[in-house]
Amino acid sequence: MKIVGTAAEAVAGIGDGASLAVGGFGLAGVPAVLIKALLGQGTSGLHVVSNNCGTDGRGLGELLAAGRISRVTGSYVGENKEFARQYLAGELEVELIPQGTLAERLRAGGCGIPAFYTRAGVGTLVEEGGLPWRYRSDGSVAVASPPKEVREFDGVSYVLEHGIRTDFALVRAARGDIYGNLVFAKAARNFNPPAAMAGRVTIAEIEELCELDPEEVHLPGVFVQKVLALDPEQAADKPLERRTVRS
């Protein structure tokens, strides 16, 4: 049985400087309770791999505002002004990569695949290198992305990308059982499964603890080491980035 009693107990092993894959897309499916526990624990110098870094004051944005994150690998700055400020001020190292590539790098890492070739990014700075990872305070580039290996298959160029493995992963699921088998709801299924696969120790917060039919499992418990069952108030807390996208 993989159940833990509290969020603080679940994240207790995450130390300073740890690498962390975090599920969610925007604010959908974000493991907010575990993130708050990590904030309360005081862990710093985190290397975070996530599609985006939450919003100002929500999700990973809480850790970011507190200065607990030193590096982000992601695809989308999104609705987070503090993320942009820290990046442009040289306070945060950021590796921006194509969204599909990020998902596949996480999945590949979890499957034991060290690297793969993809057409995404061929002929751009993704391939050639030079994307700013960290700025200096004067706006010049302190650290830039390196060039990547390119190989042709059937006359078509592909760029080499490496699988991602992290020390820990934090994810949120709609339902789960005592063995760590998980079911995700709607958009929460986008990045939570590959993030969970990439973590050497994966911690899942779940909205409902129940028995699952094997046929409905989205992520098998072999990828999950700890399960935190949320209370009804925590499970119901599902903020949106924007309720209206057009007038």
CSV table of C-alpha atoms in Angstrom, one decimal:
chain,number,residue,atom,x,y,z
A,1,MET,CA,0.0,0.0,0.0
A,2,LYS,CA,1.4,3.4,-1.0
A,3,ILE,CA,-0.9,5.8,0.9
A,4,VAL,CA,0.7,8.6,2.9
A,5,GLY,CA,-1.2,10.5,5.6
A,6,THR,CA,-0.2,14.1,4.9
A,7,ALA,CA,1.2,16.3,2.1
A,8,ALA,CA,4.1,17.2,4.3
A,9,GLU,CA,4.9,13.5,4.8
A,10,ALA,CA,4.6,12.9,1.0
A,11,VAL,CA,7.2,15.6,0.0
A,12,ALA,CA,9.5,15.2,3.0
A,13,GLY,CA,12.2,13.5,1.0
A,14,ILE,CA,12.5,16.3,-1.6
A,15,GLY,CA,15.7,18.2,-0.8
A,16,ASP,CA,17.3,21.4,-2.0
A,17,GLY,CA,18.5,21.2,-5.6
A,18,ALA,CA,16.3,18.3,-6.5
A,19,SER,CA,14.9,17.9,-10.1
A,20,LEU,CA,11.2,17.7,-10.3
A,21,ALA,CA,8.7,16.8,-13.1
A,22,VAL,CA,5.3,18.4,-12.4
A,23,GLY,CA,2.1,17.5,-14.1
A,24,GLY,CA,-0.7,19.8,-15.3
A,25,PHE,CA,-1.5,22.0,-18.3
A,26,GLY,CA,-2.1,25.6,-17.4
A,27,LEU,CA,-3.8,25.2,-14.0
A,28,ALA,CA,-5.7,22.0,-15.0
A,29,GLY,CA,-4.4,18.9,-13.2
A,30,VAL,CA,-1.8,20.8,-11.2
A,31,PRO,CA,-0.7,19.0,-7.9
A,32,ALA,CA,-1.4,22.2,-5.9
A,33,VAL,CA,-1.6,20.5,-2.5
A,34,LEU,CA,1.8,18.9,-2.9
A,35,ILE,CA,3.3,22.2,-4.3
A,36,LYS,CA,2.0,24.1,-1.2
A,37,ALA,CA,3.6,21.4,1.1
A,38,LEU,CA,6.9,21.8,-0.7
A,39,LEU,CA,6.6,25.6,-0.3
A,40,GLY,CA,6.0,25.2,3.4
A,41,GLN,CA,8.9,22.8,3.7
A,42,GLY,CA,11.3,25.5,2.5
A,43,THR,CA,12.9,23.4,-0.3
A,44,SER,CA,14.9,25.6,-2.7
A,45,GLY,CA,17.1,25.5,-5.8
A,46,LEU,CA,14.6,23.3,-7.6
A,47,HIS,CA,15.1,22.2,-11.2
A,48,VAL,CA,11.5,22.0,-12.5
A,49,VAL,CA,10.3,20.2,-15.7
A,50,SER,CA,6.7,21.2,-16.5
A,51,ASN,CA,4.7,22.4,-19.5
A,52,ASN,CA,4.4,25.8,-17.8
A,53,CYS,CA,5.1,27.3,-14.4
A,54,GLY,CA,1.6,28.0,-13.2
A,55,THR,CA,0.3,31.5,-12.9
A,56,ASP,CA,1.1,34.4,-10.6
A,57,GLY,CA,0.4,33.0,-7.1
A,58,ARG,CA,-1.0,29.7,-8.2
A,59,GLY,CA,0.5,26.3,-8.8
A,60,LEU,CA,4.2,26.4,-9.5
A,61,GLY,CA,3.9,30.2,-9.5
A,62,GLU,CA,3.9,30.0,-5.7
A,63,LEU,CA,7.3,28.4,-5.6
A,64,LEU,CA,8.6,30.7,-8.3
A,65,ALA,CA,7.5,33.9,-6.4
A,66,ALA,CA,9.2,32.6,-3.3
A,67,GLY,CA,12.5,32.2,-5.2
A,68,ARG,CA,12.6,28.4,-4.7
A,69,ILE,CA,13.1,27.5,-8.4
A,70,SER,CA,16.5,28.0,-10.1
A,71,ARG,CA,15.8,26.3,-13.5
A,72,VAL,CA,12.7,25.5,-15.6
A,73,THR,CA,12.4,23.2,-18.6
A,74,GLY,CA,9.1,23.9,-20.2
A,75,SER,CA,7.1,25.0,-23.3
A,76,TYR,CA,5.0,27.9,-22.3
A,77,VAL,CA,5.5,31.0,-20.1
A,78,GLY,CA,1.8,31.5,-20.1
A,79,GLU,CA,0.0,33.9,-17.7
A,80,ASN,CA,2.9,34.3,-15.3
A,81,LYS,CA,4.4,37.8,-15.3
A,82,GLU,CA,6.9,36.9,-12.5
A,83,PHE,CA,8.2,34.0,-14.6
A,84,ALA,CA,9.0,36.4,-17.4
A,85,ARG,CA,10.5,39.0,-15.0
A,86,GLN,CA,12.8,36.5,-13.4
A,87,TYR,CA,13.9,35.1,-16.8
A,88,LEU,CA,14.6,38.4,-18.4
A,89,ALA,CA,16.4,39.7,-15.2
A,90,GLY,CA,18.8,36.8,-15.2
A,91,GLU,CA,17.4,35.3,-12.0
A,92,LEU,CA,16.0,32.1,-13.6
A,93,GLU,CA,17.5,29.7,-16.1
A,94,VAL,CA,14.8,28.6,-18.7
A,95,GLU,CA,15.0,25.9,-21.4
A,96,LEU,CA,12.1,26.4,-23.7
A,97,ILE,CA,11.4,23.5,-26.0
A,98,PRO,CA,8.6,22.4,-28.4
A,99,GLN,CA,5.6,21.1,-26.5
A,100,GLY,CA,5.3,17.8,-28.2
A,101,THR,CA,9.1,17.3,-27.7
A,102,LEU,CA,8.7,17.9,-24.0
A,103,ALA,CA,6.0,15.3,-23.7
A,104,GLU,CA,8.0,12.8,-25.6
A,105,ARG,CA,11.2,13.5,-23.7
A,106,LEU,CA,9.4,12.8,-20.4
A,107,ARG,CA,7.7,9.7,-21.7
A,108,ALA,CA,11.0,8.4,-23.2
A,109,GLY,CA,12.8,8.9,-19.9
A,110,GLY,CA,10.2,6.9,-18.1
A,111,CYS,CA,10.4,4.1,-20.7
A,112,GLY,CA,14.2,3.8,-20.5
A,113,ILE,CA,14.7,5.4,-23.9
A,114,PRO,CA,17.8,7.6,-23.7
A,115,ALA,CA,17.2,9.6,-26.9
A,116,PHE,CA,15.2,9.8,-30.0
A,117,TYR,CA,15.1,11.8,-33.3
A,118,THR,CA,12.3,14.2,-34.2
A,119,ARG,CA,11.6,16.7,-37.0
A,120,ALA,CA,10.4,19.3,-34.5
A,121,GLY,CA,12.9,22.1,-34.4
A,122,VAL,CA,14.9,21.2,-37.5
A,123,GLY,CA,16.3,24.3,-39.2
A,124,THR,CA,15.7,26.5,-36.2
A,125,LEU,CA,17.6,27.6,-33.1
A,126,VAL,CA,16.4,24.4,-31.4
A,127,GLU,CA,18.8,22.6,-33.8
A,128,GLU,CA,21.4,25.3,-34.3
A,129,GLY,CA,21.7,26.4,-30.6
A,130,GLY,CA,21.8,29.9,-29.3
A,131,LEU,CA,18.5,30.0,-27.5
A,132,PRO,CA,18.9,32.1,-24.4
A,133,TRP,CA,18.8,29.9,-21.3
A,134,ARG,CA,19.9,32.6,-18.9
A,135,TYR,CA,20.4,36.3,-19.3
A,136,ARG,CA,22.7,38.6,-17.4
A,137,SER,CA,21.2,41.6,-15.5
A,138,ASP,CA,22.3,43.9,-18.4
A,139,GLY,CA,20.2,41.9,-20.9
A,140,SER,CA,23.1,40.0,-22.6
A,141,VAL,CA,23.0,36.2,-22.9
A,142,ALA,CA,24.9,34.4,-20.1
A,143,VAL,CA,24.0,30.8,-21.1
A,144,ALA,CA,22.7,29.7,-24.5
A,145,SER,CA,21.5,26.3,-25.7
A,146,PRO,CA,24.1,24.1,-27.5
A,147,PRO,CA,23.7,22.8,-31.0
A,148,LYS,CA,22.1,19.4,-31.4
A,149,GLU,CA,23.0,16.4,-33.5
A,150,VAL,CA,21.1,16.1,-36.8
A,151,ARG,CA,20.7,12.9,-38.9
A,152,GLU,CA,18.9,12.1,-42.1
A,153,PHE,CA,16.4,9.3,-42.5
A,154,ASP,CA,15.1,8.6,-46.0
A,155,GLY,CA,16.4,12.0,-47.1
A,156,VAL,CA,14.7,13.9,-44.2
A,157,SER,CA,16.5,15.7,-41.4
A,158,TYR,CA,15.8,14.9,-37.8
A,159,VAL,CA,17.2,16.4,-34.6
A,160,LEU,CA,18.3,14.3,-31.6
A,161,GLU,CA,16.5,14.9,-28.3
A,162,HIS,CA,17.3,13.2,-25.0
A,163,GLY,CA,14.9,11.6,-22.6
A,164,ILE,CA,14.3,13.3,-19.3
A,165,ARG,CA,14.6,11.7,-15.9
A,166,THR,CA,14.0,13.6,-12.7
A,167,ASP,CA,14.6,12.9,-9.0
A,168,PHE,CA,10.9,13.3,-8.2
A,169,ALA,CA,7.6,13.9,-9.9
A,170,LEU,CA,4.4,15.5,-8.6
A,171,VAL,CA,1.1,14.7,-10.3
A,172,ARG,CA,-2.6,15.0,-9.7
A,173,ALA,CA,-5.2,12.4,-10.7
A,174,ALA,CA,-9.0,12.3,-10.5
A,175,ARG,CA,-9.0,8.8,-9.1
A,176,GLY,CA,-6.5,6.3,-7.8
A,177,ASP,CA,-6.2,3.2,-5.6
A,178,ILE,CA,-3.9,2.1,-2.8
A,179,TYR,CA,-1.4,0.6,-5.3
A,180,GLY,CA,-0.9,3.8,-7.2
A,181,ASN,CA,-2.9,3.1,-10.3
A,182,LEU,CA,-4.3,6.4,-11.6
A,183,VAL,CA,-7.1,7.8,-13.8
A,184,PHE,CA,-6.9,11.3,-15.0
A,185,ALA,CA,-9.7,13.6,-16.1
A,186,LYS,CA,-9.8,15.5,-19.4
A,187,ALA,CA,-6.9,18.0,-19.9
A,188,ALA,CA,-5.2,16.7,-16.7
A,189,ARG,CA,-4.2,13.7,-18.8
A,190,ASN,CA,-2.0,15.8,-21.1
A,191,PHE,CA,1.2,16.0,-19.0
A,192,ASN,CA,0.5,14.2,-15.8
A,193,PRO,CA,1.2,10.6,-17.2
A,194,PRO,CA,4.5,11.4,-18.8
A,195,ALA,CA,5.6,13.5,-15.8
A,196,ALA,CA,4.8,10.6,-13.5
A,197,MET,CA,6.8,8.2,-15.7
A,198,ALA,CA,9.9,10.5,-15.7
A,199,GLY,CA,10.2,10.7,-11.9
A,200,ARG,CA,12.4,8.2,-10.0
A,201,VAL,CA,10.1,8.8,-7.0
A,202,THR,CA,6.6,9.8,-8.1
A,203,ILE,CA,4.0,11.3,-5.7
A,204,ALA,CA,0.4,11.5,-6.7
A,205,GLU,CA,-2.4,13.5,-5.1
A,206,ILE,CA,-5.8,12.0,-5.9
A,207,GLU,CA,-9.3,13.5,-5.7
A,208,GLU,CA,-10.9,10.1,-5.0
A,209,LEU,CA,-9.4,7.0,-3.5
A,210,CYS,CA,-11.3,3.9,-4.8
A,211,GLU,CA,-11.0,0.5,-6.4
A,212,LEU,CA,-10.3,0.7,-10.2
A,213,ASP,CA,-11.1,-1.6,-13.0
A,214,PRO,CA,-7.8,-2.6,-14.7
A,215,GLU,CA,-9.4,-1.6,-18.1
A,216,GLU,CA,-9.8,2.1,-17.0
A,217,VAL,CA,-6.3,2.7,-15.6
A,218,HIS,CA,-4.4,5.5,-17.5
A,219,LEU,CA,-1.1,5.1,-15.5
A,220,PRO,CA,-0.1,1.8,-13.8
A,221,GLY,CA,1.0,1.9,-10.2
A,222,VAL,CA,4.5,0.7,-11.1
A,223,PHE,CA,5.3,4.4,-11.9
A,224,VAL,CA,4.0,5.7,-8.6
A,225,GLN,CA,5.6,5.4,-5.2
A,226,LYS,CA,3.4,7.6,-2.9
A,227,VAL,CA,-0.3,8.4,-3.0
A,228,LEU,CA,-2.0,11.3,-1.1
A,229,ALA,CA,-5.8,11.2,-0.9
A,230,LEU,CA,-7.2,14.7,-0.9
A,231,ASP,CA,-10.1,15.8,1.4
A,232,PRO,CA,-13.3,17.1,-0.4
A,233,GLU,CA,-12.3,20.8,-0.1
A,234,GLN,CA,-8.9,20.1,-1.6
A,235,ALA,CA,-10.4,18.0,-4.4
A,236,ALA,CA,-12.9,20.6,-5.3
A,237,ASP,CA,-10.2,23.4,-5.6
A,238,LYS,CA,-9.8,23.6,-9.4
A,239,PRO,CA,-9.0,27.2,-10.5
A,240,LEU,CA,-9.0,28.3,-14.1
A,241,GLU,CA,-6.5,30.7,-15.8
A,242,ARG,CA,-9.3,32.5,-17.6
A,243,ARG,CA,-13.0,31.9,-17.5
A,244,THR,CA,-13.5,33.9,-20.7
A,245,VAL,CA,-11.1,33.8,-23.6
A,246,ARG,CA,-13.1,36.2,-25.9
A,247,SER,CA,-15.8,38.9,-25.4
